[in-house]
mmCIF file of the C-alpha atoms, coordinates in Angstrom:
data_MODEL
# 
_entry.id   MODEL 
# 
loop_
_atom_site.group_PDB 
_atom_site.id 
_atom_site.type_symbol 
_atom_site.label_atom_id 
_atom_site.label_alt_id 
_atom_site.label_comp_id 
_atom_site.label_asym_id 
_atom_site.label_entity_id 
_atom_site.label_seq_id 
_atom_site.pdbx_PDB_ins_code 
_atom_site.Cartn_x 
_atom_site.Cartn_y 
_atom_site.Cartn_z 
_atom_site.occupancy 
_atom_site.B_iso_or_equiv 
_atom_site.pdbx_formal_charge 
_atom_site.auth_seq_id 
_atom_site.auth_comp_id 
_atom_site.auth_asym_id 
_atom_site.auth_atom_id 
_atom_site.pdbx_PDB_model_num 
ATOM 1   C CA . UNK A 1 1   ? 95.544  74.943  112.317 1.00 0.00 ? 1   UNK A CA 1 
ATOM 2   C CA . UNK A 1 2   ? 94.427  71.075  111.300 1.00 0.00 ? 2   UNK A CA 1 
ATOM 3   C CA . UNK A 1 3   ? 94.569  69.805  107.870 1.00 0.00 ? 3   UNK A CA 1 
ATOM 4   C CA . UNK A 1 4   ? 90.834  69.032  108.082 1.00 0.00 ? 4   UNK A CA 1 
ATOM 5   C CA . UNK A 1 5   ? 89.611  72.453  109.293 1.00 0.00 ? 5   UNK A CA 1 
ATOM 6   C CA . UNK A 1 6   ? 91.502  74.142  105.947 1.00 0.00 ? 6   UNK A CA 1 
ATOM 7   C CA . UNK A 1 7   ? 89.787  71.464  103.801 1.00 0.00 ? 7   UNK A CA 1 
ATOM 8   C CA . UNK A 1 8   ? 86.192  71.924  105.085 1.00 0.00 ? 8   UNK A CA 1 
ATOM 9   C CA . UNK A 1 9   ? 86.860  76.235  104.905 1.00 0.00 ? 9   UNK A CA 1 
ATOM 10  C CA . UNK A 1 10  ? 88.669  75.561  101.301 1.00 0.00 ? 10  UNK A CA 1 
ATOM 11  C CA . UNK A 1 11  ? 85.156  73.442  100.165 1.00 0.00 ? 11  UNK A CA 1 
ATOM 12  C CA . UNK A 1 12  ? 82.998  76.187  101.374 1.00 0.00 ? 12  UNK A CA 1 
ATOM 13  C CA . UNK A 1 13  ? 84.965  78.585  99.780  1.00 0.00 ? 13  UNK A CA 1 
ATOM 14  C CA . UNK A 1 14  ? 84.841  76.607  96.543  1.00 0.00 ? 14  UNK A CA 1 
ATOM 15  C CA . UNK A 1 15  ? 81.125  76.184  96.881  1.00 0.00 ? 15  UNK A CA 1 
ATOM 16  C CA . UNK A 1 16  ? 80.971  80.078  97.052  1.00 0.00 ? 16  UNK A CA 1 
ATOM 17  C CA . UNK A 1 17  ? 82.896  80.685  93.887  1.00 0.00 ? 17  UNK A CA 1 
ATOM 18  C CA . UNK A 1 18  ? 85.729  82.450  95.234  1.00 0.00 ? 18  UNK A CA 1 
ATOM 19  C CA . UNK A 1 19  ? 88.297  79.803  95.300  1.00 0.00 ? 19  UNK A CA 1 
ATOM 20  C CA . UNK A 1 20  ? 89.391  77.180  92.319  1.00 0.00 ? 20  UNK A CA 1 
ATOM 21  C CA . UNK A 1 21  ? 90.047  73.480  93.581  1.00 0.00 ? 21  UNK A CA 1 
ATOM 22  C CA . UNK A 1 22  ? 93.199  73.285  92.319  1.00 0.00 ? 22  UNK A CA 1 
ATOM 23  C CA . UNK A 1 23  ? 94.448  76.375  94.749  1.00 0.00 ? 23  UNK A CA 1 
ATOM 24  C CA . UNK A 1 24  ? 95.974  75.563  98.473  1.00 0.00 ? 24  UNK A CA 1 
ATOM 25  C CA . UNK A 1 25  ? 94.071  77.244  101.598 1.00 0.00 ? 25  UNK A CA 1 
ATOM 26  C CA . UNK A 1 26  ? 97.272  78.159  103.490 1.00 0.00 ? 26  UNK A CA 1 
ATOM 27  C CA . UNK A 1 27  ? 95.679  80.105  106.632 1.00 0.00 ? 27  UNK A CA 1 
ATOM 28  C CA . UNK A 1 28  ? 92.480  81.717  107.485 1.00 0.00 ? 28  UNK A CA 1 
ATOM 29  C CA . UNK A 1 29  ? 91.511  84.428  110.548 1.00 0.00 ? 29  UNK A CA 1 
ATOM 30  C CA . UNK A 1 30  ? 89.113  86.855  111.791 1.00 0.00 ? 30  UNK A CA 1 
ATOM 31  C CA . UNK A 1 31  ? 89.703  90.389  110.232 1.00 0.00 ? 31  UNK A CA 1 
ATOM 32  C CA . UNK A 1 32  ? 88.183  93.488  109.497 1.00 0.00 ? 32  UNK A CA 1 
ATOM 33  C CA . UNK A 1 33  ? 87.669  95.326  106.096 1.00 0.00 ? 33  UNK A CA 1 
ATOM 34  C CA . UNK A 1 34  ? 86.633  98.891  104.678 1.00 0.00 ? 34  UNK A CA 1 
ATOM 35  C CA . UNK A 1 35  ? 83.273  98.956  103.040 1.00 0.00 ? 35  UNK A CA 1 
ATOM 36  C CA . UNK A 1 36  ? 83.564  101.053 100.501 1.00 0.00 ? 36  UNK A CA 1 
ATOM 37  C CA . UNK A 1 37  ? 81.033  103.741 99.982  1.00 0.00 ? 37  UNK A CA 1 
ATOM 38  C CA . UNK A 1 38  ? 82.117  106.629 98.142  1.00 0.00 ? 38  UNK A CA 1 
ATOM 39  C CA . UNK A 1 39  ? 85.685  107.113 96.880  1.00 0.00 ? 39  UNK A CA 1 
ATOM 40  C CA . UNK A 1 40  ? 88.238  106.363 99.623  1.00 0.00 ? 40  UNK A CA 1 
ATOM 41  C CA . UNK A 1 41  ? 85.603  106.869 102.150 1.00 0.00 ? 41  UNK A CA 1 
ATOM 42  C CA . UNK A 1 42  ? 84.582  103.944 104.276 1.00 0.00 ? 42  UNK A CA 1 
ATOM 43  C CA . UNK A 1 43  ? 83.140  101.849 107.125 1.00 0.00 ? 43  UNK A CA 1 
ATOM 44  C CA . UNK A 1 44  ? 85.286  99.407  108.998 1.00 0.00 ? 44  UNK A CA 1 
ATOM 45  C CA . UNK A 1 45  ? 83.153  95.986  109.057 1.00 0.00 ? 45  UNK A CA 1 
ATOM 46  C CA . UNK A 1 46  ? 84.197  92.356  110.696 1.00 0.00 ? 46  UNK A CA 1 
ATOM 47  C CA . UNK A 1 47  ? 84.581  89.536  108.319 1.00 0.00 ? 47  UNK A CA 1 
ATOM 48  C CA . UNK A 1 48  ? 87.046  86.882  107.490 1.00 0.00 ? 48  UNK A CA 1 
ATOM 49  C CA . UNK A 1 49  ? 90.653  86.572  105.302 1.00 0.00 ? 49  UNK A CA 1 
ATOM 50  C CA . UNK A 1 50  ? 91.554  83.530  103.582 1.00 0.00 ? 50  UNK A CA 1 
ATOM 51  C CA . UNK A 1 51  ? 95.041  83.218  102.556 1.00 0.00 ? 51  UNK A CA 1 
ATOM 52  C CA . UNK A 1 52  ? 95.593  80.854  99.474  1.00 0.00 ? 52  UNK A CA 1 
ATOM 53  C CA . UNK A 1 53  ? 98.789  80.401  97.479  1.00 0.00 ? 53  UNK A CA 1 
ATOM 54  C CA . UNK A 1 54  ? 97.020  82.333  94.458  1.00 0.00 ? 54  UNK A CA 1 
ATOM 55  C CA . UNK A 1 55  ? 94.783  85.282  96.194  1.00 0.00 ? 55  UNK A CA 1 
ATOM 56  C CA . UNK A 1 56  ? 93.558  86.659  99.356  1.00 0.00 ? 56  UNK A CA 1 
ATOM 57  C CA . UNK A 1 57  ? 89.574  86.487  100.041 1.00 0.00 ? 57  UNK A CA 1 
ATOM 58  C CA . UNK A 1 58  ? 87.751  88.526  102.222 1.00 0.00 ? 58  UNK A CA 1 
ATOM 59  C CA . UNK A 1 59  ? 84.573  87.222  103.139 1.00 0.00 ? 59  UNK A CA 1 
ATOM 60  C CA . UNK A 1 60  ? 82.454  90.221  104.006 1.00 0.00 ? 60  UNK A CA 1 
ATOM 61  C CA . UNK A 1 61  ? 78.594  90.448  105.218 1.00 0.00 ? 61  UNK A CA 1 
ATOM 62  C CA . UNK A 1 62  ? 75.686  88.989  103.178 1.00 0.00 ? 62  UNK A CA 1 
ATOM 63  C CA . UNK A 1 63  ? 74.638  91.898  101.227 1.00 0.00 ? 63  UNK A CA 1 
ATOM 64  C CA . UNK A 1 64  ? 78.023  92.889  100.050 1.00 0.00 ? 64  UNK A CA 1 
ATOM 65  C CA . UNK A 1 65  ? 80.244  91.260  97.457  1.00 0.00 ? 65  UNK A CA 1 
ATOM 66  C CA . UNK A 1 66  ? 82.969  89.245  99.013  1.00 0.00 ? 66  UNK A CA 1 
ATOM 67  C CA . UNK A 1 67  ? 87.025  90.953  98.193  1.00 0.00 ? 67  UNK A CA 1 
ATOM 68  C CA . UNK A 1 68  ? 89.018  88.639  96.095  1.00 0.00 ? 68  UNK A CA 1 
ATOM 69  C CA . UNK A 1 69  ? 92.257  89.567  95.021  1.00 0.00 ? 69  UNK A CA 1 
ATOM 70  C CA . UNK A 1 70  ? 94.655  87.597  93.059  1.00 0.00 ? 70  UNK A CA 1 
ATOM 71  C CA . UNK A 1 71  ? 98.286  88.228  94.231  1.00 0.00 ? 71  UNK A CA 1 
ATOM 72  C CA . UNK A 1 72  ? 99.293  88.789  90.545  1.00 0.00 ? 72  UNK A CA 1 
ATOM 73  C CA . UNK A 1 73  ? 96.787  92.056  90.526  1.00 0.00 ? 73  UNK A CA 1 
ATOM 74  C CA . UNK A 1 74  ? 98.247  93.477  93.502  1.00 0.00 ? 74  UNK A CA 1 
ATOM 75  C CA . UNK A 1 75  ? 100.767 96.801  92.561  1.00 0.00 ? 75  UNK A CA 1 
ATOM 76  C CA . UNK A 1 76  ? 101.140 98.289  96.043  1.00 0.00 ? 76  UNK A CA 1 
ATOM 77  C CA . UNK A 1 77  ? 100.892 96.897  99.832  1.00 0.00 ? 77  UNK A CA 1 
ATOM 78  C CA . UNK A 1 78  ? 101.226 99.259  102.864 1.00 0.00 ? 78  UNK A CA 1 
ATOM 79  C CA . UNK A 1 79  ? 100.422 99.872  106.118 1.00 0.00 ? 79  UNK A CA 1 
ATOM 80  C CA . UNK A 1 80  ? 97.349  101.575 107.892 1.00 0.00 ? 80  UNK A CA 1 
ATOM 81  C CA . UNK A 1 81  ? 95.276  101.923 111.216 1.00 0.00 ? 81  UNK A CA 1 
ATOM 82  C CA . UNK A 1 82  ? 91.904  100.707 112.286 1.00 0.00 ? 82  UNK A CA 1 
ATOM 83  C CA . UNK A 1 83  ? 91.297  103.572 114.302 1.00 0.00 ? 83  UNK A CA 1 
ATOM 84  C CA . UNK A 1 84  ? 94.118  104.072 116.797 1.00 0.00 ? 84  UNK A CA 1 
ATOM 85  C CA . UNK A 1 85  ? 95.451  100.513 116.540 1.00 0.00 ? 85  UNK A CA 1 
ATOM 86  C CA . UNK A 1 86  ? 98.046  99.885  113.924 1.00 0.00 ? 86  UNK A CA 1 
ATOM 87  C CA . UNK A 1 87  ? 96.961  96.603  112.445 1.00 0.00 ? 87  UNK A CA 1 
ATOM 88  C CA . UNK A 1 88  ? 95.818  97.318  108.885 1.00 0.00 ? 88  UNK A CA 1 
ATOM 89  C CA . UNK A 1 89  ? 97.022  96.621  105.398 1.00 0.00 ? 89  UNK A CA 1 
ATOM 90  C CA . UNK A 1 90  ? 96.229  98.834  102.177 1.00 0.00 ? 90  UNK A CA 1 
ATOM 91  C CA . UNK A 1 91  ? 96.164  96.580  99.129  1.00 0.00 ? 91  UNK A CA 1 
ATOM 92  C CA . UNK A 1 92  ? 96.374  98.182  95.532  1.00 0.00 ? 92  UNK A CA 1 
ATOM 93  C CA . UNK A 1 93  ? 95.331  95.944  92.952  1.00 0.00 ? 93  UNK A CA 1 
ATOM 94  C CA . UNK A 1 94  ? 94.041  96.606  89.429  1.00 0.00 ? 94  UNK A CA 1 
ATOM 95  C CA . UNK A 1 95  ? 90.427  95.187  89.064  1.00 0.00 ? 95  UNK A CA 1 
ATOM 96  C CA . UNK A 1 96  ? 90.448  92.490  86.322  1.00 0.00 ? 96  UNK A CA 1 
ATOM 97  C CA . UNK A 1 97  ? 87.508  93.593  84.258  1.00 0.00 ? 97  UNK A CA 1 
ATOM 98  C CA . UNK A 1 98  ? 88.031  97.025  84.238  1.00 0.00 ? 98  UNK A CA 1 
ATOM 99  C CA . UNK A 1 99  ? 91.462  97.169  84.763  1.00 0.00 ? 99  UNK A CA 1 
ATOM 100 C CA . UNK A 1 100 ? 90.621  100.249 87.300  1.00 0.00 ? 100 UNK A CA 1 
ATOM 101 C CA . UNK A 1 101 ? 93.500  100.724 90.095  1.00 0.00 ? 101 UNK A CA 1 
ATOM 102 C CA . UNK A 1 102 ? 91.269  99.862  93.660  1.00 0.00 ? 102 UNK A CA 1 
ATOM 103 C CA . UNK A 1 103 ? 92.524  100.008 97.106  1.00 0.00 ? 103 UNK A CA 1 
ATOM 104 C CA . UNK A 1 104 ? 91.062  97.782  99.952  1.00 0.00 ? 104 UNK A CA 1 
ATOM 105 C CA . UNK A 1 105 ? 92.111  98.000  103.475 1.00 0.00 ? 105 UNK A CA 1 
ATOM 106 C CA . UNK A 1 106 ? 91.524  94.871  105.904 1.00 0.00 ? 106 UNK A CA 1 
ATOM 107 C CA . UNK A 1 107 ? 92.955  94.657  109.451 1.00 0.00 ? 107 UNK A CA 1 
ATOM 108 C CA . UNK A 1 108 ? 94.127  91.633  111.123 1.00 0.00 ? 108 UNK A CA 1 
ATOM 109 C CA . UNK A 1 109 ? 96.264  90.322  113.842 1.00 0.00 ? 109 UNK A CA 1 
ATOM 110 C CA . UNK A 1 110 ? 100.085 89.296  112.711 1.00 0.00 ? 110 UNK A CA 1 
ATOM 111 C CA . UNK A 1 111 ? 99.779  92.015  110.222 1.00 0.00 ? 111 UNK A CA 1 
ATOM 112 C CA . UNK A 1 112 ? 103.403 92.104  109.188 1.00 0.00 ? 112 UNK A CA 1 
ATOM 113 C CA . UNK A 1 113 ? 103.643 88.355  108.823 1.00 0.00 ? 113 UNK A CA 1 
ATOM 114 C CA . UNK A 1 114 ? 100.646 88.683  106.335 1.00 0.00 ? 114 UNK A CA 1 
ATOM 115 C CA . UNK A 1 115 ? 101.891 91.744  104.696 1.00 0.00 ? 115 UNK A CA 1 
ATOM 116 C CA . UNK A 1 116 ? 105.230 89.779  103.634 1.00 0.00 ? 116 UNK A CA 1 
ATOM 117 C CA . UNK A 1 117 ? 103.155 87.040  102.937 1.00 0.00 ? 117 UNK A CA 1 
ATOM 118 C CA . UNK A 1 118 ? 101.078 89.155  99.911  1.00 0.00 ? 118 UNK A CA 1 
ATOM 119 C CA . UNK A 1 119 ? 104.551 90.970  99.155  1.00 0.00 ? 119 UNK A CA 1 
ATOM 120 C CA . UNK A 1 120 ? 106.140 87.807  98.494  1.00 0.00 ? 120 UNK A CA 1 
ATOM 121 C CA . UNK A 1 121 ? 103.309 85.827  96.192  1.00 0.00 ? 121 UNK A CA 1 
ATOM 122 C CA . UNK A 1 122 ? 102.672 89.492  93.992  1.00 0.00 ? 122 UNK A CA 1 
ATOM 123 C CA . UNK A 1 123 ? 106.591 90.175  93.699  1.00 0.00 ? 123 UNK A CA 1 
ATOM 124 C CA . UNK A 1 124 ? 106.156 93.724  95.256  1.00 0.00 ? 124 UNK A CA 1 
ATOM 125 C CA . UNK A 1 125 ? 107.525 95.872  98.235  1.00 0.00 ? 125 UNK A CA 1 
ATOM 126 C CA . UNK A 1 126 ? 105.499 95.756  101.152 1.00 0.00 ? 126 UNK A CA 1 
ATOM 127 C CA . UNK A 1 127 ? 105.908 99.705  102.193 1.00 0.00 ? 127 UNK A CA 1 
# 
């Protein structure tokens, strides 16, 4: 991905308030995420995943909160499927405001690459 394209996206993320200027945007790609409904129930929706040096950001729809997960809050990573496609990642992380454990699910191409990237940044084993 070109440096100018990454810089343009970084500026958009800074304007949204989901990324700090001193952070580095590594890459971004189209992804799906599970919109949390009740408990573990949810619905897959389209979005974009942005991987920085300190967090993963999933830009969701206009009516939902974006998903921002600092790697340092990740407690567990695993694999899941989106429907029958084995391209999903489960991310269990600690909510910095409440301390509660939250599990988000995203699906994207090159799952193993991004699973290993997050595991290394978070210092956890990828299941």
